[in-house]
Amino acid sequence: MKTTLNLLHVNEWGIKNTDRPLLISGPCSAETEEQVLATAHALKDQAVSVFRAGIWKPRTRPNTFEGVGSEGLKWLTKVKQETGMKVATEVANAKHAYEALKHNIDVLWIGARTTVNPFAVQEIAEALEGVDIPVFVKNPINPDLELWIGALERLNAVGITKLGAIHRGFSSYGDSSFRNAPNWQIPIELKRRFPELLIINDPSHIGGKRNLIQSLSQKAMDLDFDGLMVEVHTDPDKAWSDAQQQLTPAQFREMIQSLRIRSKGSVEQTHSKLTDLRKKIDHFDHELMELLEARMKVSSEIGDFKRDNNMIVLQNNRWNEVLEQSIALGNKKGLSAELISRIFKAIHQESINIQTDIINKVEVKVF
Ligand code: PEP
Ligand code: MN
């Protein structure tokens, strides 16, 4: 299904500092009035477009801090009055949306645990019908691009054109160096499908640890993200939620200053060296295709042989051998085991599909 989104450029949203990187920062949660105001004052002279603070916190386990609720919206109103910053909070249902609108919250975001649920997103969208407010949609917890797009479409359908996406990583089982796996190819594909869509990165929830935030932010900038949402707290270690991943306002300033914002490079500007290198890439991609085609042909010949000799498709020993020798060869060539194993698993899967089709093809006998 192909769709387009009707989007208003961020320069028309009525917020300041919209140059790359657009920055949204503030604490994971609003905890006390003093903490919210102190963080906001420490950020007001930094190039932050929007001050964030979670009021209703969707927590994985109960009996953890679930947010201060509507009371905290008054503190955000105070942030607006005292610092002139725009303020944002997360809404997870229609009631939150009405409450936030009642307190003149400037920007809303939909959290990862809400984006997964089309009913919840639809309910929020309907609550916002006819309201002129910027809304950001975080990616769903699971790596499902269509679900992410679906949420953006639901909001767009009720007339929200100040729309952005936030890449906060995806949940996966087991240990990983990241709290949420970035799967960068998913936001990249979102950008390819909707080139005009504002997409910002949330290194705090991807990294889950302070020391990963700078490198993730730099990577996001190098991958052409439009901005960053970063959690900032005046005393991170004592934060009531996400303590390990928040930066102090000073660390945030230093982190942003350390970023190298490289130019995007337009077609006209493209250096001829780059054009040459891209031609080489195109050439190798072409060769890869030819090789894959040739390999699949041999694979179907093996399929014919297995059918004629009544053999099963999967020969586990052979597959182990192929994988191991490829990883060993790749290693000598400086190609990571992860890359080789992903590529060969995909190729092997395709071979199996081809051969399964062959051995099951019913021969139509003509008498
Ligand atoms: C948050 O921004 O604090 C939050 C809860 O994020 P996410 O929805 O990405 O988990
Ligand atoms: Mn958080």
GROMACS .gro file of C-alpha atoms and ligand atoms in nm:
model
  378
    1MET     CA    1   0.000   0.000   0.000
    2LYS     CA    2   0.148   0.331  -0.104
    3THR     CA    3   0.054   0.649   0.073
    4THR     CA    4   0.177   1.000   0.105
    5LEU     CA    5   0.170   1.221   0.409
    6ASN     CA    6   0.054   1.580   0.399
    7LEU     CA    7   0.331   1.751   0.595
    8LEU     CA    8   0.412   2.105   0.700
    9HIS     CA    9   0.784   2.191   0.705
   10VAL     CA   10   0.924   2.228   1.057
   11ASN     CA   11   1.016   2.592   0.989
   12GLU     CA   12   0.640   2.659   0.985
   13TRP     CA   13   0.569   2.492   1.319
   14GLY     CA   14   0.615   2.804   1.524
   15ILE     CA   15   0.914   2.669   1.720
   16LYS     CA   16   1.265   2.815   1.742
   17ASN     CA   17   1.600   2.657   1.653
   18THR     CA   18   1.477   2.432   1.376
   19ASP     CA   19   1.817   2.398   1.209
   20ARG     CA   20   1.979   2.055   1.211
   21PRO     CA   21   2.004   1.914   1.472
   22LEU     CA   22   1.664   2.006   1.608
   23LEU     CA   23   1.691   1.937   1.981
   24ILE     CA   24   1.427   1.815   2.222
   25SER     CA   25   1.563   1.769   2.570
   26GLY     CA   26   1.461   1.749   2.931
   27PRO     CA   27   1.413   1.484   3.197
   28CYS     CA   28   1.270   1.140   3.136
   29SER     CA   29   1.007   1.221   3.401
   30ALA     CA   30   0.879   1.532   3.568
   31GLU     CA   31   0.945   1.449   3.935
   32THR     CA   32   0.903   1.770   4.134
   33GLU     CA   33   0.834   2.130   4.040
   34GLU     CA   34   1.187   2.226   4.148
   35GLN     CA   35   1.352   1.954   3.939
   36VAL     CA   36   1.152   2.046   3.628
   37LEU     CA   37   1.223   2.418   3.660
   38ALA     CA   38   1.590   2.373   3.745
   39THR     CA   39   1.645   2.151   3.439
   40ALA     CA   40   1.454   2.391   3.215
   41HIS     CA   41   1.655   2.692   3.334
   42ALA     CA   42   1.978   2.502   3.273
   43LEU     CA   43   1.868   2.431   2.916
   44LYS     CA   44   1.710   2.761   2.819
   45ASP     CA   45   2.027   2.917   2.678
   46GLN     CA   46   2.118   2.604   2.483
   47ALA     CA   47   1.983   2.566   2.130
   48VAL     CA   48   1.693   2.352   2.245
   49SER     CA   49   1.370   2.374   2.043
   50VAL     CA   50   1.145   2.192   2.285
   51PHE     CA   51   1.169   2.102   2.655
   52ARG     CA   52   1.047   1.750   2.728
   53ALA     CA   53   0.924   1.582   3.045
   54GLY     CA   54   0.715   1.267   3.091
   55ILE     CA   55   0.407   1.318   3.307
   56TRP     CA   56   0.244   0.977   3.257
   57LYS     CA   57   0.514   0.710   3.244
   58PRO     CA   58   0.445   0.378   3.074
   59ARG     CA   59   0.659   0.143   3.284
   60THR     CA   60   0.746  -0.214   3.200
   61ARG     CA   61   0.682  -0.333   3.556
   62PRO     CA   62   0.426  -0.204   3.811
   63ASN     CA   63   0.534  -0.057   4.145
   64THR     CA   64   0.789   0.167   3.977
   65PHE     CA   65   0.739   0.540   3.939
   66GLU     CA   66   0.448   0.588   3.700
   67GLY     CA   67   0.463   0.963   3.665
   68VAL     CA   68   0.322   1.254   3.864
   69GLY     CA   69   0.010   1.285   3.645
   70SER     CA   70  -0.179   1.604   3.557
   71GLU     CA   71  -0.022   1.796   3.846
   72GLY     CA   72   0.304   1.805   3.648
   73LEU     CA   73   0.136   1.981   3.354
   74LYS     CA   74   0.121   2.296   3.569
   75TRP     CA   75   0.499   2.278   3.613
   76LEU     CA   76   0.540   2.262   3.235
   77THR     CA   77   0.318   2.569   3.202
   78LYS     CA   78   0.555   2.740   3.446
   79VAL     CA   79   0.853   2.635   3.232
   80LYS     CA   80   0.688   2.814   2.939
   81GLN     CA   81   0.629   3.129   3.141
   82GLU     CA   82   0.972   3.141   3.304
   83THR     CA   83   1.196   3.032   3.015
   84GLY     CA   84   0.997   3.096   2.696
   85MET     CA   85   1.072   2.739   2.586
   86LYS     CA   86   0.809   2.526   2.411
   87VAL     CA   87   0.716   2.219   2.613
   88ALA     CA   88   0.631   1.860   2.521
   89THR     CA   89   0.495   1.554   2.696
   90GLU     CA   90   0.395   1.198   2.611
   91VAL     CA   91   0.029   1.109   2.567
   92ALA     CA   92  -0.088   0.750   2.573
   93ASN     CA   93  -0.465   0.788   2.551
   94ALA     CA   94  -0.739   1.042   2.471
   95LYS     CA   95  -0.764   1.157   2.833
   96HIS     CA   96  -0.394   1.247   2.840
   97ALA     CA   97  -0.437   1.434   2.513
   98TYR     CA   98  -0.731   1.641   2.648
   99GLU     CA   99  -0.544   1.717   2.970
  100ALA     CA  100  -0.231   1.824   2.782
  101LEU     CA  101  -0.434   2.050   2.551
  102LYS     CA  102  -0.614   2.202   2.850
  103HIS     CA  103  -0.275   2.303   2.994
  104ASN     CA  104  -0.147   2.443   2.661
  105ILE     CA  105   0.129   2.189   2.612
  106ASP     CA  106   0.291   2.289   2.280
  107VAL     CA  107   0.409   1.955   2.142
  108LEU     CA  108   0.296   1.597   2.205
  109TRP     CA  109   0.465   1.266   2.149
  110ILE     CA  110   0.331   0.915   2.131
  111GLY     CA  111   0.549   0.663   2.312
  112ALA     CA  112   0.683   0.336   2.176
  113ARG     CA  113   0.443   0.127   2.385
  114THR     CA  114   0.146   0.321   2.248
  115THR     CA  115   0.247   0.319   1.880
  116VAL     CA  116   0.214  -0.061   1.885
  117ASN     CA  117  -0.159  -0.030   1.949
  118PRO     CA  118  -0.369   0.105   1.661
  119PHE     CA  119  -0.674   0.145   1.889
  120ALA     CA  120  -0.483   0.372   2.125
  121VAL     CA  121  -0.331   0.572   1.840
  122GLN     CA  122  -0.671   0.610   1.673
  123GLU     CA  123  -0.826   0.728   2.000
  124ILE     CA  124  -0.552   0.991   2.042
  125ALA     CA  125  -0.585   1.097   1.679
  126GLU     CA  126  -0.959   1.151   1.721
  127ALA     CA  127  -0.899   1.356   2.036
  128LEU     CA  128  -0.667   1.579   1.833
  129GLU     CA  129  -0.896   1.625   1.535
  130GLY     CA  130  -0.903   1.993   1.438
  131VAL     CA  131  -0.619   2.084   1.679
  132ASP     CA  132  -0.312   2.257   1.536
  133ILE     CA  133  -0.032   2.094   1.736
  134PRO     CA  134   0.297   1.924   1.646
  135VAL     CA  135   0.299   1.553   1.723
  136PHE     CA  136   0.595   1.315   1.722
  137VAL     CA  137   0.547   0.941   1.689
  138LYS     CA  138   0.807   0.713   1.841
  139ASN     CA  139   0.872   0.385   1.663
  140PRO     CA  140   0.679   0.088   1.799
  141ILE     CA  141   0.871  -0.138   2.041
  142ASN     CA  142   0.878  -0.413   1.778
  143PRO     CA  143   1.064  -0.361   1.451
  144ASP     CA  144   0.756  -0.308   1.235
  145LEU     CA  145   0.786  -0.019   0.993
  146GLU     CA  146   0.426  -0.048   0.871
  147LEU     CA  147   0.293  -0.007   1.225
  148TRP     CA  148   0.503   0.308   1.265
  149ILE     CA  149   0.376   0.444   0.934
  150GLY     CA  150   0.020   0.346   1.027
  151ALA     CA  151   0.035   0.565   1.339
  152LEU     CA  152   0.166   0.860   1.138
  153GLU     CA  153  -0.115   0.809   0.886
  154ARG     CA  154  -0.383   0.797   1.156
  155LEU     CA  155  -0.267   1.136   1.288
  156ASN     CA  156  -0.229   1.281   0.942
  157ALA     CA  157  -0.581   1.166   0.853
  158VAL     CA  158  -0.734   1.387   1.127
  159GLY     CA  159  -0.541   1.688   0.999
  160ILE     CA  160  -0.212   1.679   1.198
  161THR     CA  161   0.045   1.807   0.946
  162LYS     CA  162   0.311   1.914   1.199
  163LEU     CA  163   0.423   1.556   1.221
  164GLY     CA  164   0.758   1.400   1.307
  165ALA     CA  165   0.897   1.055   1.381
  166ILE     CA  166   1.130   0.958   1.664
  167HIS     CA  167   1.363   0.660   1.628
  168ARG     CA  168   1.416   0.514   1.979
  169GLY     CA  169   1.527   0.162   1.889
  170PHE     CA  170   1.358  -0.176   1.908
  171SER     CA  171   1.320  -0.431   2.179
  172SER     CA  172   1.501  -0.762   2.147
  173TYR     CA  173   1.537  -1.064   2.371
  174GLY     CA  174   1.865  -1.129   2.547
  175ASP     CA  175   2.168  -0.920   2.625
  176SER     CA  176   2.291  -0.654   2.392
  177SER     CA  177   2.514  -0.353   2.434
  178PHE     CA  178   2.213  -0.133   2.356
  179ARG     CA  179   1.898  -0.104   2.561
  180ASN     CA  180   1.701  -0.102   2.236
  181ALA     CA  181   1.857  -0.225   1.912
  182PRO     CA  182   1.886   0.063   1.666
  183ASN     CA  183   1.808  -0.133   1.345
  184TRP     CA  184   1.910   0.177   1.152
  185GLN     CA  185   1.774   0.036   0.826
  186ILE     CA  186   1.417   0.087   0.954
  187PRO     CA  187   1.429   0.469   0.999
  188ILE     CA  188   1.637   0.487   0.679
  189GLU     CA  189   1.357   0.309   0.494
  190LEU     CA  190   1.103   0.543   0.657
  191LYS     CA  191   1.302   0.839   0.521
  192ARG     CA  192   1.320   0.678   0.177
  193ARG     CA  193   0.942   0.632   0.175
  194PHE     CA  194   0.867   0.981   0.315
  195PRO     CA  195   1.158   1.210   0.226
  196GLU     CA  196   0.980   1.517   0.367
  197LEU     CA  197   0.910   1.362   0.707
  198LEU     CA  198   1.104   1.505   1.002
  199ILE     CA  199   1.288   1.217   1.169
  200ILE     CA  200   1.479   1.258   1.490
  201ASN     CA  201   1.682   1.011   1.689
  202ASP     CA  202   1.652   0.927   2.059
  203PRO     CA  203   2.000   0.809   2.163
  204SER     CA  204   1.895   0.794   2.531
  205HIS     CA  205   1.646   0.510   2.487
  206ILE     CA  206   1.858   0.331   2.227
  207GLY     CA  207   2.177   0.341   2.434
  208GLY     CA  208   2.028   0.311   2.781
  209LYS     CA  209   2.367   0.425   2.911
  210ARG     CA  210   2.519   0.772   2.927
  211ASN     CA  211   2.846   0.673   2.764
  212LEU     CA  212   2.674   0.561   2.442
  213ILE     CA  213   2.486   0.884   2.379
  214GLN     CA  214   2.758   1.080   2.201
  215SER     CA  215   2.844   0.810   1.949
  216LEU     CA  216   2.479   0.732   1.878
  217SER     CA  217   2.405   1.101   1.825
  218GLN     CA  218   2.700   1.136   1.589
  219LYS     CA  219   2.585   0.832   1.395
  220ALA     CA  220   2.234   0.976   1.368
  221MET     CA  221   2.378   1.301   1.231
  222ASP     CA  222   2.591   1.109   0.979
  223LEU     CA  223   2.280   0.919   0.869
  224ASP     CA  224   2.097   1.246   0.797
  225PHE     CA  225   1.858   1.251   1.092
  226ASP     CA  226   1.701   1.594   1.145
  227GLY     CA  227   1.744   1.610   1.519
  228LEU     CA  228   1.782   1.447   1.859
  229MET     CA  229   1.566   1.383   2.163
  230VAL     CA  230   1.800   1.354   2.463
  231GLU     CA  231   1.711   1.298   2.828
  232VAL     CA  232   1.866   1.558   3.058
  233HIS     CA  233   1.837   1.572   3.437
  234THR     CA  234   2.004   1.800   3.691
  235ASP     CA  235   2.101   1.497   3.904
  236PRO     CA  236   2.082   1.194   3.672
  237ASP     CA  237   2.189   0.930   3.924
  238LYS     CA  238   1.898   1.024   4.146
  239ALA     CA  239   1.641   1.029   3.863
  240TRP     CA  240   1.316   0.846   3.937
  241SER     CA  241   1.320   0.677   3.595
  242ASP     CA  242   1.593   0.596   3.339
  243ALA     CA  243   1.871   0.710   3.575
  244GLN     CA  244   2.156   0.547   3.380
  245GLN     CA  245   2.088   0.717   3.050
  246GLN     CA  246   2.032   1.082   3.145
  247LEU     CA  247   2.295   1.354   3.104
  248THR     CA  248   2.346   1.661   3.319
  249PRO     CA  249   2.276   1.991   3.139
  250ALA     CA  250   2.654   2.050   3.121
  251GLN     CA  251   2.720   1.706   2.975
  252PHE     CA  252   2.442   1.769   2.724
  253ARG     CA  253   2.602   2.098   2.615
  254GLU     CA  254   2.939   1.931   2.576
  255MET     CA  255   2.789   1.638   2.385
  256ILE     CA  256   2.609   1.866   2.139
  257GLN     CA  257   2.919   2.080   2.088
  258SER     CA  258   3.123   1.769   2.012
  259LEU     CA  259   2.900   1.665   1.722
  260ARG     CA  260   3.036   1.706   1.374
  261ILE     CA  261   2.752   1.815   1.152
  262ARG     CA  262   2.864   1.726   0.803
  263SER     CA  263   2.705   1.872   0.494
  264LYS     CA  264   2.434   1.679   0.317
  265GLY     CA  265   2.583   1.742  -0.028
  266SER     CA  266   2.341   1.812  -0.311
  267VAL     CA  267   2.358   1.657  -0.655
  268GLU     CA  268   2.524   1.970  -0.795
  269GLN     CA  269   2.780   1.980  -0.516
  270THR     CA  270   2.863   1.615  -0.539
  271HIS     CA  271   3.232   1.584  -0.580
  272SER     CA  272   3.344   1.389  -0.887
  273LYS     CA  273   3.545   1.159  -0.663
  274LEU     CA  274   3.222   1.058  -0.491
  275THR     CA  275   3.055   1.002  -0.827
  276ASP     CA  276   3.341   0.772  -0.930
  277LEU     CA  277   3.322   0.577  -0.607
  278ARG     CA  278   2.947   0.539  -0.645
  279LYS     CA  279   2.995   0.405  -0.997
  280LYS     CA  280   3.228   0.143  -0.853
  281ILE     CA  281   2.965   0.045  -0.597
  282ASP     CA  282   2.702   0.015  -0.873
  283HIS     CA  283   2.939  -0.202  -1.070
  284PHE     CA  284   3.001  -0.438  -0.776
  285ASP     CA  285   2.631  -0.453  -0.695
  286HIS     CA  286   2.569  -0.558  -1.052
  287GLU     CA  287   2.833  -0.829  -1.025
  288LEU     CA  288   2.682  -0.951  -0.699
  289MET     CA  289   2.346  -0.989  -0.876
  290GLU     CA  290   2.500  -1.190  -1.158
  291LEU     CA  291   2.675  -1.416  -0.911
  292LEU     CA  292   2.357  -1.465  -0.711
  293GLU     CA  293   2.167  -1.552  -1.026
  294ALA     CA  294   2.432  -1.808  -1.124
  295ARG     CA  295   2.438  -1.954  -0.772
  296MET     CA  296   2.058  -1.993  -0.764
  297LYS     CA  297   2.067  -2.173  -1.099
  298VAL     CA  298   2.308  -2.431  -0.958
  299SER     CA  299   2.089  -2.454  -0.654
  300SER     CA  300   1.787  -2.545  -0.867
  301GLU     CA  301   1.993  -2.807  -1.052
  302ILE     CA  302   2.070  -2.960  -0.714
  303GLY     CA  303   1.694  -2.945  -0.648
  304ASP     CA  304   1.633  -3.150  -0.966
  305PHE     CA  305   1.893  -3.401  -0.852
  306LYS     CA  306   1.742  -3.434  -0.505
  307ARG     CA  307   1.395  -3.483  -0.651
  308ASP     CA  308   1.514  -3.750  -0.898
  309ASN     CA  309   1.695  -3.931  -0.619
  310ASN     CA  310   1.418  -3.888  -0.365
  311MET     CA  311   1.641  -3.696  -0.123
  312ILE     CA  312   1.528  -3.441   0.139
  313VAL     CA  313   1.612  -3.073   0.081
  314LEU     CA  314   1.794  -2.980   0.401
  315GLN     CA  315   2.133  -3.146   0.439
  316ASN     CA  316   2.242  -3.002   0.772
  317ASN     CA  317   2.606  -3.115   0.754
  318ARG     CA  318   2.651  -2.953   0.419
  319TRP     CA  319   2.493  -2.629   0.539
  320ASN     CA  320   2.718  -2.617   0.847
  321GLU     CA  321   3.018  -2.669   0.624
  322VAL     CA  322   2.914  -2.388   0.387
  323LEU     CA  323   2.853  -2.148   0.674
  324GLU     CA  324   3.175  -2.231   0.858
  325GLN     CA  325   3.399  -2.211   0.555
  326SER     CA  326   3.236  -1.883   0.448
  327ILE     CA  327   3.284  -1.728   0.791
  328ALA     CA  328   3.649  -1.841   0.795
  329LEU     CA  329   3.711  -1.699   0.449
  330GLY     CA  330   3.527  -1.379   0.535
  331ASN     CA  331   3.741  -1.344   0.845
  332LYS     CA  332   4.058  -1.354   0.635
  333LYS     CA  333   3.912  -1.082   0.418
  334GLY     CA  334   3.819  -0.859   0.708
  335LEU     CA  335   3.443  -0.925   0.678
  336SER     CA  336   3.266  -0.973   1.010
  337ALA     CA  337   3.120  -1.310   1.103
  338GLU     CA  338   2.787  -1.134   1.162
  339LEU     CA  339   2.774  -1.000   0.807
  340ILE     CA  340   2.871  -1.330   0.648
  341SER     CA  341   2.632  -1.528   0.858
  342ARG     CA  342   2.341  -1.293   0.777
  343ILE     CA  343   2.412  -1.297   0.405
  344PHE     CA  344   2.459  -1.673   0.387
  345LYS     CA  345   2.153  -1.745   0.596
  346ALA     CA  346   1.945  -1.537   0.354
  347ILE     CA  347   2.097  -1.707   0.051
  348HIS     CA  348   2.052  -2.050   0.206
  349GLN     CA  349   1.688  -1.977   0.286
  350GLU     CA  350   1.626  -1.880  -0.076
  351SER     CA  351   1.798  -2.199  -0.199
  352ILE     CA  352   1.581  -2.407   0.031
  353ASN     CA  353   1.268  -2.234  -0.098
  354ILE     CA  354   1.369  -2.300  -0.459
  355GLN     CA  355   1.450  -2.664  -0.392
  356THR     CA  356   1.136  -2.725  -0.189
  357ASP     CA  357   0.932  -2.593  -0.479
  358ILE     CA  358   1.115  -2.821  -0.718
  359ILE     CA  359   1.083  -3.143  -0.523
  360ASN     CA  360   0.714  -3.079  -0.461
  361LYS     CA  361   0.621  -2.984  -0.813
  362VAL     CA  362   0.364  -3.238  -0.923
  363GLU     CA  363   0.447  -3.367  -1.265
  364VAL     CA  364   0.146  -3.347  -1.491
  365LYS     CA  365   0.142  -3.660  -1.697
  366VAL     CA  366  -0.020  -3.638  -2.038
  367PHE     CA  367  -0.163  -3.971  -2.146
  368PEP     C1  368   1.041   0.840   2.723
  368PEP     O1  369   1.061   0.916   2.626
  368PEP     O2  370   1.075   0.866   2.838
  368PEP     C2  371   0.981   0.707   2.696
  368PEP     C3  372   0.906   0.643   2.782
  368PEP     O3  373   1.019   0.662   2.578
  368PEP     P1  374   0.978   0.533   2.490
  368PEP     O4  375   0.833   0.547   2.457
  368PEP     O5  376   1.067   0.550   2.373
  368PEP     O6  377   1.011   0.412   2.571
  369MN      MN  378   1.285   0.775   2.952
   0.00000   0.00000   0.00000
